[in-house]
XYZ file of C-alpha atoms in Angstrom:
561
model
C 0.000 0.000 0.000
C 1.477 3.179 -1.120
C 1.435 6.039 1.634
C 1.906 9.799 0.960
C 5.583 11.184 2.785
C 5.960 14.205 3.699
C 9.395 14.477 2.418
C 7.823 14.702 -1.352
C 8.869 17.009 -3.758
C 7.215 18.201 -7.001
C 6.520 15.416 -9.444
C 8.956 15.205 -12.395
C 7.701 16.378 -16.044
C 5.067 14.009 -16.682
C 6.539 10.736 -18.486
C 5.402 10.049 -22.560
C 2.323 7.301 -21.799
C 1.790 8.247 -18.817
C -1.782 9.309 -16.869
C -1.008 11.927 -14.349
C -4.156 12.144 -11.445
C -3.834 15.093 -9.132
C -6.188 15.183 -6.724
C -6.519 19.040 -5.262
C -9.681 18.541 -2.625
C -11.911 15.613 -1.020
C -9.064 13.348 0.039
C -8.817 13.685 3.806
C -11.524 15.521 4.094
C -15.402 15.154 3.439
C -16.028 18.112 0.595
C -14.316 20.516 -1.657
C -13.776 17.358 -4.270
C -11.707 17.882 -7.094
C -9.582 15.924 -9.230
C -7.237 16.716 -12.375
C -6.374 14.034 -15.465
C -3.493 14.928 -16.753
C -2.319 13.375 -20.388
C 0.002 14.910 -22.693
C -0.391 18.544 -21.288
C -3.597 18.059 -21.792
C -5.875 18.097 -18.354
C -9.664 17.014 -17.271
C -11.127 18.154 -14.050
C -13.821 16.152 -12.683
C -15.715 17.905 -9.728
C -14.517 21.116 -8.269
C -16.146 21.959 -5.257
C -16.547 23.500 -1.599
C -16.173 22.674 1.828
C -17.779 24.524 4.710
C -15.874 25.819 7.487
C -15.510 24.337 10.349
C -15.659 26.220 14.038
C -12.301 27.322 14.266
C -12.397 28.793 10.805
C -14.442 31.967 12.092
C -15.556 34.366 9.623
C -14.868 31.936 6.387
C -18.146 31.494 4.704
C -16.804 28.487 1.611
C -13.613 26.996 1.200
C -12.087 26.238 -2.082
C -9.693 23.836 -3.649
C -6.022 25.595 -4.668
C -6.502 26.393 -8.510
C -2.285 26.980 -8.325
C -1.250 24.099 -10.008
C -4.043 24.942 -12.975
C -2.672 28.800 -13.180
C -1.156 29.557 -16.427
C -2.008 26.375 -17.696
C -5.949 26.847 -18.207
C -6.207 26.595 -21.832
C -4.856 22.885 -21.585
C -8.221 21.961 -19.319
C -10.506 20.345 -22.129
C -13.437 20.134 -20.114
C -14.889 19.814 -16.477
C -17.058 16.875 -15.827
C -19.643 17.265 -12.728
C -20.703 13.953 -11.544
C -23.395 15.412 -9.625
C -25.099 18.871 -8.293
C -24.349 18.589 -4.833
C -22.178 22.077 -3.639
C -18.952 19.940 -2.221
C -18.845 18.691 -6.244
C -20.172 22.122 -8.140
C -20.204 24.971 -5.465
C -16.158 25.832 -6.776
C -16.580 26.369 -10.296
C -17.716 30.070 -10.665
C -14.786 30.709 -8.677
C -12.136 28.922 -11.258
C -14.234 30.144 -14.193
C -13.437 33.349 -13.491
C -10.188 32.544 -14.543
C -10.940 31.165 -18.012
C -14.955 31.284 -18.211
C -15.247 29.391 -21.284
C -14.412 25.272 -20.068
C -16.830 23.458 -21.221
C -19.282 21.910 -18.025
C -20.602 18.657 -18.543
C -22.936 17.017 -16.841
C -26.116 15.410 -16.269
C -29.529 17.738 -16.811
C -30.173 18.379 -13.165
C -26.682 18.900 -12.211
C -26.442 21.899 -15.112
C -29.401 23.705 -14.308
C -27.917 23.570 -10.435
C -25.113 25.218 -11.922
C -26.432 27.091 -14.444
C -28.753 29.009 -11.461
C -25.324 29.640 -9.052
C -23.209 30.672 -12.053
C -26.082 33.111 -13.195
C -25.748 34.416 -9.646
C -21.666 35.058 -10.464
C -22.623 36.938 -13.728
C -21.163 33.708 -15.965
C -22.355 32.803 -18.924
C -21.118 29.061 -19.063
C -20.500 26.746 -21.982
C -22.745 23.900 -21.148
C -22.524 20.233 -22.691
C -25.451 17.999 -21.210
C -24.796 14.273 -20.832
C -26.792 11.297 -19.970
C -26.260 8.041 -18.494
C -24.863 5.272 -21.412
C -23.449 7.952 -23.199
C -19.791 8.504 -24.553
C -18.396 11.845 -25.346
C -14.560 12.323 -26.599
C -12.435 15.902 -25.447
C -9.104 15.631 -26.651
C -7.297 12.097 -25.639
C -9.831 11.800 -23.057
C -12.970 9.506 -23.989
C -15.688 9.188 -21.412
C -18.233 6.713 -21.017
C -21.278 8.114 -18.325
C -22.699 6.220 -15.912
C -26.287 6.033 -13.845
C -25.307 5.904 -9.767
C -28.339 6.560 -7.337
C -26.944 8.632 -4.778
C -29.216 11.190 -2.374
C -29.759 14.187 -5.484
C -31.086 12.867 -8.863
C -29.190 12.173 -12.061
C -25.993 11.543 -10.589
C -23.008 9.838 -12.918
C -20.080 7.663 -12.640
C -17.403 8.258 -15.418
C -15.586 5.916 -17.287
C -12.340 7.908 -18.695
C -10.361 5.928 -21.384
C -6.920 7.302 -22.182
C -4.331 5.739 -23.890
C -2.387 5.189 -20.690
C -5.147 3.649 -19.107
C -8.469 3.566 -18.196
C -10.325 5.025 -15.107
C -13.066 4.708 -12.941
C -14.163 7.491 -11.202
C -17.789 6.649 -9.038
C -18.195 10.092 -8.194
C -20.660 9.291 -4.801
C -23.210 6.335 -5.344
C -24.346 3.779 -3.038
C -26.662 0.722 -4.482
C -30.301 1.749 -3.191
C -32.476 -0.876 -5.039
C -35.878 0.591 -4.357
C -34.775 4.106 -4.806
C -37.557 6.388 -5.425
C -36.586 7.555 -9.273
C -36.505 3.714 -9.980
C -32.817 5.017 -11.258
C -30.728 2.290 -9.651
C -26.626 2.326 -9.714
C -25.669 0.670 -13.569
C -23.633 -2.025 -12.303
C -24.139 -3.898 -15.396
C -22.133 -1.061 -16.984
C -19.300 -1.215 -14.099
C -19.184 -4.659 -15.033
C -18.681 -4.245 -18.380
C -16.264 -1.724 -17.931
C -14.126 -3.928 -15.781
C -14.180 -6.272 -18.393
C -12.753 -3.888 -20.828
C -9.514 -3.649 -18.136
C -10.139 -0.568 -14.832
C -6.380 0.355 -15.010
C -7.194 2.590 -11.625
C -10.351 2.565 -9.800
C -11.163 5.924 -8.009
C -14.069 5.164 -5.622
C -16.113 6.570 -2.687
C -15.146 6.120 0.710
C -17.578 8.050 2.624
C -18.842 4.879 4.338
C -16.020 2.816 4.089
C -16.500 2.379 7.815
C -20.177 0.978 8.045
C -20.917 -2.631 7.535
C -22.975 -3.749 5.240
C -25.513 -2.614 2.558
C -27.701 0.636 2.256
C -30.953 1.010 3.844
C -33.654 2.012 0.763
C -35.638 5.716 1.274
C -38.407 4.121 1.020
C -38.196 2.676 4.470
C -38.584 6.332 5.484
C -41.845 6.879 4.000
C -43.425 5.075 6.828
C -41.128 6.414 9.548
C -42.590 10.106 8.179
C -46.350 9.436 8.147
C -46.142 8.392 11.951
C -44.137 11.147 12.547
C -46.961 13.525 10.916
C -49.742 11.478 12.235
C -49.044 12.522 15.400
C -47.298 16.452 15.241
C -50.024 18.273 16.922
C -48.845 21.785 15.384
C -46.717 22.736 12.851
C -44.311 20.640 11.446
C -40.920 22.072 10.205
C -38.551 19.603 8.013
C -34.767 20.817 7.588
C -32.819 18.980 5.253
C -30.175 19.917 2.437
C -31.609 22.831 -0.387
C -30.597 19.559 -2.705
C -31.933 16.332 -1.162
C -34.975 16.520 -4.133
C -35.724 12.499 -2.885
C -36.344 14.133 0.369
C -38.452 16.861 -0.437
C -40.962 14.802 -1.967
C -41.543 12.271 0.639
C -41.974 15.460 2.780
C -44.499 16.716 0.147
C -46.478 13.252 -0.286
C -46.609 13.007 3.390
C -48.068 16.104 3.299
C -50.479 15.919 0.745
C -51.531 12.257 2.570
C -51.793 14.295 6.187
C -53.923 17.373 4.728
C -50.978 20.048 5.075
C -50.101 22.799 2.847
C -46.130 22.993 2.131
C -43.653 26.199 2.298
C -40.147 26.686 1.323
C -38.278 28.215 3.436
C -34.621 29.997 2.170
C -33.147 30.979 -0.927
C -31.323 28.443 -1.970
C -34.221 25.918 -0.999
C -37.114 28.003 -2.871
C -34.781 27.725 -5.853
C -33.237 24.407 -6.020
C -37.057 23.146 -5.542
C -37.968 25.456 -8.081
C -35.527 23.889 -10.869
C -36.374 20.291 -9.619
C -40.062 20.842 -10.195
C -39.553 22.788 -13.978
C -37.483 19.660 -15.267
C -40.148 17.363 -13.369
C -37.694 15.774 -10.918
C -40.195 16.924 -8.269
C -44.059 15.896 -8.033
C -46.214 18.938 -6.689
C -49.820 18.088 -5.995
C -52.615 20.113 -6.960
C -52.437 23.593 -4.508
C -49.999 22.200 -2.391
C -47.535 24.771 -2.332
C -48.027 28.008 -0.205
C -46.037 30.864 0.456
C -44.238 31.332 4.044
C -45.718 34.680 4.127
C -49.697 33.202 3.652
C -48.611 30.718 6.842
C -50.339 32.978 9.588
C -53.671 32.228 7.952
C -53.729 28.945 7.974
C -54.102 26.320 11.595
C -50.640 25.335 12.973
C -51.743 21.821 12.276
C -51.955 21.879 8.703
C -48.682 23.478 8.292
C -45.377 21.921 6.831
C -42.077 24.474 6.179
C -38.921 22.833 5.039
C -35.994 24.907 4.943
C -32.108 24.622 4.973
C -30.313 24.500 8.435
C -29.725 20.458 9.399
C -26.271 20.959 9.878
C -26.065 24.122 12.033
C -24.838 26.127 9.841
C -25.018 29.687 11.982
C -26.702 31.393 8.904
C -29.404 28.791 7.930
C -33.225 29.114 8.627
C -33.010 26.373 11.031
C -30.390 27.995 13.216
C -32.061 31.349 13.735
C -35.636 29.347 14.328
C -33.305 28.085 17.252
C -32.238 31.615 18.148
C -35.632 33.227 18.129
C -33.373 35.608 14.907
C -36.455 34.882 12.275
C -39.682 35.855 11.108
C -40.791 32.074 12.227
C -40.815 31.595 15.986
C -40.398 28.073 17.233
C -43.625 27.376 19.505
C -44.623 24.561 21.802
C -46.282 21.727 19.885
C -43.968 22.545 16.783
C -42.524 19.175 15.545
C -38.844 19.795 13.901
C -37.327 17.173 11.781
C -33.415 16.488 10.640
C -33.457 14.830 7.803
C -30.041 14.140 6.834
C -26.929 13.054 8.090
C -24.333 14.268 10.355
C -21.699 15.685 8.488
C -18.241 14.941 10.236
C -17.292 17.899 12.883
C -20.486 19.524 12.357
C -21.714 17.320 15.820
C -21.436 20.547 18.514
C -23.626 22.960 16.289
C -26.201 20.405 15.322
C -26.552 19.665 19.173
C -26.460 23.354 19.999
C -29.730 23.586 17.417
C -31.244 20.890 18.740
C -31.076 22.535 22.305
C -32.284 25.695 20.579
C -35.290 24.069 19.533
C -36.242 21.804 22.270
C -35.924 25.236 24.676
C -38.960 26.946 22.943
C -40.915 23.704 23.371
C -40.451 21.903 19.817
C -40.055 17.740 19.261
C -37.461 17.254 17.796
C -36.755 13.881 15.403
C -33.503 13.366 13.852
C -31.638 10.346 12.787
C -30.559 9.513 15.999
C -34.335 8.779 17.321
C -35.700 7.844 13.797
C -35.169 6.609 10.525
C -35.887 10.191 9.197
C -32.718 9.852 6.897
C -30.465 7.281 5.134
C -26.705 7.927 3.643
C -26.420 8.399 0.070
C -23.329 6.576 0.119
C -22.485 3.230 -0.205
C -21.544 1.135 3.315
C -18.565 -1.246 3.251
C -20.705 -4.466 1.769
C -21.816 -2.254 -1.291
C -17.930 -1.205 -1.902
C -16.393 -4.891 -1.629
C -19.327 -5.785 -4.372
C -18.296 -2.799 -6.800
C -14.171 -3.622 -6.244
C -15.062 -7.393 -7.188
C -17.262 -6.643 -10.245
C -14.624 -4.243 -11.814
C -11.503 -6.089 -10.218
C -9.373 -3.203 -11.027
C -5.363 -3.162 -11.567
C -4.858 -0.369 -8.793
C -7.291 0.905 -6.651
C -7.303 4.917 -4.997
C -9.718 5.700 -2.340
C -11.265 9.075 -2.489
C -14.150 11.209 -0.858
C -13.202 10.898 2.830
C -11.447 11.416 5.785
C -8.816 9.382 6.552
C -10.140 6.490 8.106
C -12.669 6.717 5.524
C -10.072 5.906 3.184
C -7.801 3.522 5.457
C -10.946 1.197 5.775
C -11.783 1.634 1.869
C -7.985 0.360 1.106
C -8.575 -2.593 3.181
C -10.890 -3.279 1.612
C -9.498 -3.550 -1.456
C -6.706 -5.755 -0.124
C -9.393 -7.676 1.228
C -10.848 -8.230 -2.454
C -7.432 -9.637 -3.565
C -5.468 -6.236 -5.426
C -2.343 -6.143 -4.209
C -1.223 -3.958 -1.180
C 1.426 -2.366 -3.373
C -1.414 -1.463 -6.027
C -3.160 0.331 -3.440
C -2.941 3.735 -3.010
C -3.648 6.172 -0.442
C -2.853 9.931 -1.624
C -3.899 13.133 -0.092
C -4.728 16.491 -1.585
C -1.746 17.808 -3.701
C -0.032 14.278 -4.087
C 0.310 13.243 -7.127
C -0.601 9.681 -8.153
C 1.130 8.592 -12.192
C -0.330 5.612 -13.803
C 2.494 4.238 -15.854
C 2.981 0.519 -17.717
C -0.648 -0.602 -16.200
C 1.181 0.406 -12.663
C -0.581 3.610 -10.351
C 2.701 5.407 -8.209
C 2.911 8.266 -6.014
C 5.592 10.356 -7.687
C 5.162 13.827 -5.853
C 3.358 16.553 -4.489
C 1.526 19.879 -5.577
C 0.240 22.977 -3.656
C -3.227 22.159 -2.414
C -4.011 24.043 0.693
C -7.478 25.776 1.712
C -8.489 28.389 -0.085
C -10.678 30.549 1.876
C -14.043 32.988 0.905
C -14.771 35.511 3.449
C -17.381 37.675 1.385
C -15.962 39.057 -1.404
C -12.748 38.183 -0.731
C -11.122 34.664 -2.027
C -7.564 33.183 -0.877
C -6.820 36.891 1.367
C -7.838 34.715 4.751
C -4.173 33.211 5.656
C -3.642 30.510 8.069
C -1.897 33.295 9.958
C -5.232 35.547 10.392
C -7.164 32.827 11.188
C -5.305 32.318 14.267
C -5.525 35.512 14.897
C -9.284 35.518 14.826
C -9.246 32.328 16.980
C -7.433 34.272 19.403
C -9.451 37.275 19.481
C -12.509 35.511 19.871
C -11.633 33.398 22.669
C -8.619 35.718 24.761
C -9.800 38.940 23.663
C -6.838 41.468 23.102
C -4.736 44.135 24.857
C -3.690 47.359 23.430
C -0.493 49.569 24.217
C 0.037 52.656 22.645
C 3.482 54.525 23.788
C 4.986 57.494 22.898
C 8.447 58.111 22.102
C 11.177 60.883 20.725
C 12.431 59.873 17.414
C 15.952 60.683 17.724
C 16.646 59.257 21.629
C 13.841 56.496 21.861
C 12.872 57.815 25.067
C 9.554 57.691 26.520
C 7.127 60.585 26.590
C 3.970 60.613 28.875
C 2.365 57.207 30.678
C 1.735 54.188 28.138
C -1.749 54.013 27.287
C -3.528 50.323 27.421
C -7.163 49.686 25.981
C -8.622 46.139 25.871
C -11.839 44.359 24.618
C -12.109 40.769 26.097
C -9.362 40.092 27.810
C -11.364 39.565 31.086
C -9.147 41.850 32.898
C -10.209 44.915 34.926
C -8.982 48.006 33.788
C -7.701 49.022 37.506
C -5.456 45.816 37.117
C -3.267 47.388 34.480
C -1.895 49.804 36.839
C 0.385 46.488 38.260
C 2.000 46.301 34.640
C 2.626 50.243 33.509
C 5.370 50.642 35.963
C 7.208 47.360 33.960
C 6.548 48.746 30.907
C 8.191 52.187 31.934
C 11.470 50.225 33.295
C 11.660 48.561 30.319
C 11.445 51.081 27.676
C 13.689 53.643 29.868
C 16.309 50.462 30.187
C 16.414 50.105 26.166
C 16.532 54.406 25.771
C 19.470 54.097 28.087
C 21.354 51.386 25.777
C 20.223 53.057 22.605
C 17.323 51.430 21.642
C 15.175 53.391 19.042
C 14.042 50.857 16.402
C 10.132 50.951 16.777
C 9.960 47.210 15.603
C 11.815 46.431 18.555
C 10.246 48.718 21.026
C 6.910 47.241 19.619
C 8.510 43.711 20.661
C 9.710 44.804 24.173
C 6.392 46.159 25.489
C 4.385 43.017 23.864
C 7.701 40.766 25.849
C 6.823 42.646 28.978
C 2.858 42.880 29.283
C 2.602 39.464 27.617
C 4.682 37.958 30.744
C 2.795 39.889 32.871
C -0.873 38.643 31.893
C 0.329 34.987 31.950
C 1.874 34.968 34.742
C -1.007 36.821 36.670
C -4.094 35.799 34.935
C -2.589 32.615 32.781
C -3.982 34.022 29.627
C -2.694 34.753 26.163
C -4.783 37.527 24.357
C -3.529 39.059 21.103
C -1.044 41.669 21.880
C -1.134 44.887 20.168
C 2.052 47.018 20.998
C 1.396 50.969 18.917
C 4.641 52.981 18.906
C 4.180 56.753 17.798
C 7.387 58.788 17.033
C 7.655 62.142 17.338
């Protein structure tokens, strides 16, 4: 089994015959997936999208893969394929087509008009290619064969790339629902064949790499909702991602079944549903629909919202039910409902929420009281039956953390590929597929990217820290004065502070230190402000841990005059 080191370097030039994969997001992680085919200079992206941030990213609203290794090399990018319309697969690509709008976008109907709605949003125009299931389409030395996987949106796709170094599976996220509610189950008749042709490298979902087993079908949860509804004695208010279309309508049937009128609560919800329902990938009864602003008229008990907000994301409608900051206030009676899963470190806000809700009175049912939700990803049983239909040559586990992708590898061992055709990359390393043989042969730049409003990749590491540090020590001010020329002091240093927990009065302990200090380095000719600056944070920064064991940011101000 291949590991990445930490000792690699950049990958050589890429070898004659040779299939170059470069993963830049989604390994290691559970979003902002994103891998580049490289063959001949020429390159094929499949996915590019976001993650969210996580708590102690404060103030980041998306983060994106790291473009670098595409800069100055755009024009060789023949196309971007989009296996699906979720945002960790699509939500990045207004931001790279702003540096060469004109890449082609293929994908599946659903997963276009998704796109096409966020990128009208961006002011981009895109160049669109629409693909189907069983279809082949050729861009440069890159010839890809599309297809069906059920997965928790609609019209999701597995690609098939054939290259002359080799051919590739790429799942995209799937799992092998065989009830799903489309009747669109995963094409494994087409993996099959595939594998027969000869899967050089199989690139494969490891999301529930983990979980024994197979997947539960959503239709199980159509019972599991009707109790739920047959017994909410006021309103009933269903959170669940704006793109979970499967979802939606069992919320909607239920509904329709219990006598309740349905509102969409949120942008992005109100719009996504409003796509899914123009291409007819959502079924609307009769006068179902109402909207949130007719709800007042109508009895709590024959009222459904769904709206955006099941992870606890601060800014969804959910959230600010929970924090009494919307139009909609959470009542007793009110039956809430979390129908999704539990992304990875999202656990503390989702908890928080549920609090929230249960404080004003609400029920609350989520997946850990009900079946209310099943993964869209395949569980460990599902995986071991794709690896031995396709019985690749070398096998790379993607979409997940790292024990995601540990127990996806063993899995493949278990299967019979060879541990040293196994390989376990990370973002930025760089995986060549040579002679029928996959290698790790270096690494790229592929660090976080971060959004924070209108500004993209400004956020450093460095500032982030900072903000971690403001928000939980507060900081500490010092502003001196001092003569140019002799560095001496002029006047008593002045010290402001904002959440540093420390009484004003208190700071009369440190000025006198701060005084012997500076009047020390005057003495020994000490008029650099840099290094003032670095005494006085030296001297109060002691002074605070030592006294209050605290570290807030220090903010030393030297004025020369």
């Amino acid at each position: 089994m291949s590991h990445p080191h930490p000792e690699l370097g950049p990958p050589p030039p890429l070898p004659r015959n040779t299939l170059r994969i470069i993963p830049l997001g989604g390994l290691g992680e559970i979003g902002r997936n994103m891998a580049v085919l490289e063959y001949e200079g020429k390159m094929l992206i499949i996915d590019c999208g976001v993650l969210f941030p996580a708590e102690e990213q404060p103030g980041v609203d998306l983060i994106l893969p790291d473009f670098e290794y595409l800069r100055g090399r755009l024009d060789d990018v023949e196309a971007i394929v989009l296996t699906h319309g979720h945002e960790d697969h699509i939500g990045g690509v207004p931001f790279l087509l702003r540096e060469r709008t004109d890449i082609p976008l293929v994908g599946s109907r659903l997963t276009l008009a998704l796109l096409t709605a966020k990128l009208g949003e961006h002011r981009i125009k895109p160049t669109l290619i629409q693909v189907a299931e069983g279809e082949q389409h050729t861009f440069g030395s890159f010839n890809l064969e599309f297809f069906a996987v059920n997965h928790s949106i609609p019209d999701a796709l597995a690609v098939g790339v054939r290259t002359p170094a080799g051919n590739v599976l790429h799942t995209g996220d799937f799992k092998m629902d065989q009830l799903p509610l489309d009747n669109r189950i995963t094409d494994l008749g087409g993996f099959a064949r595939f594998g027969a042709e000869g899967v050089d490298l199989l690139m494969s979902d490891s999301t529930n790499a983990e979980v024994p087993g197979f997947v539960t079908s959503e239709r199980d949860i159509a019972g599991v909702l009707d109790t739920v509804f047959a017994k909410a004695e006021k309103r009933i208010i269903v959170a669940c991602f704006a793109s979970h279309i499967h979802r939606v309508q069992q919320v909607l049937d239920a509904s329709q079944a219990h006598g309740r009128k349905v509102a969409f609560v949120g942008r992005t919800m109100i719009r996504n549903m409003n796509i899914a329902r123009e291409l007819g990938y959502l079924k609307v009864p009769g006068d179902l629909l109402v909207d949130a602003r007719d709800l007042e008229a109508l009895p709590s008990d024959e009222v459904v919202l769904v709206c955006t907000g099941s992870q606890g994301e601060p800014m969804a409608a959910l959230s600010r039910m929970a924090n009494r900051d919307h139009q909609i206030h959470i009542e007793p009676g009110d039956t809430v409902i979390l129908a999704s899963s539990l992304i990875p470190g999202n656990e503390n806000s989702v908890n928080r929420v549920i609090n929230g809700l249960t404080r004003w009175g609400a029920k609350v049912v989520h997946k850990g009281n009900a079946l209310v939700h099943v993964s869209g990803h395949a569980p460990a049983g599902e995986l071991l039956y794709v690896l031995n239909m396709v019985r690749p040559r070398n096998f790379m586990p993607i979409h997940g953390e790292w024990r995601h992708l540990r127990a996806h590898a063993q899995l493949a061992m278990l299967s019979g590929i060879p541990e040293d055709r196994v390989v376990i990359a990370e973002d930025g390393v760089v995986v060549d597929l040579h002679d029928g043989k996959a290698r790790i042969s270096g690494v790229v730049q592929a660090g976080y990217v971060y959004v924070d409003g209108t500004s993209v990749g400004d956020v450093t590491e460095a500032a982030l820290k900072d903000r971690r540090i403001l928000g939980e020590e507060g900081f500490i001010s010092v502003v001196i004065v001092v003569e140019s020329t002799t560095g001496k002091l002029i006047g008593e240093p002045q010290i402001h502070t904002r959440g540093a927990g420390i009484d004003l009065e208190a700071y009369d302990d440190v000025i006198p230190k701060i005084q012997e200090v500076l009047e020390q380095a005057a003495a020994e000719g000490v008029n650099d402000p840099a290094q003032l600056r670095q005494l006085v944070r030296r001297s109060i920064g002691r002074w605070v841990n030592e006294s209050y064991r605290r570290r807030p940011m220090l903010v030393p101000v030297v004025i020369e005059i």
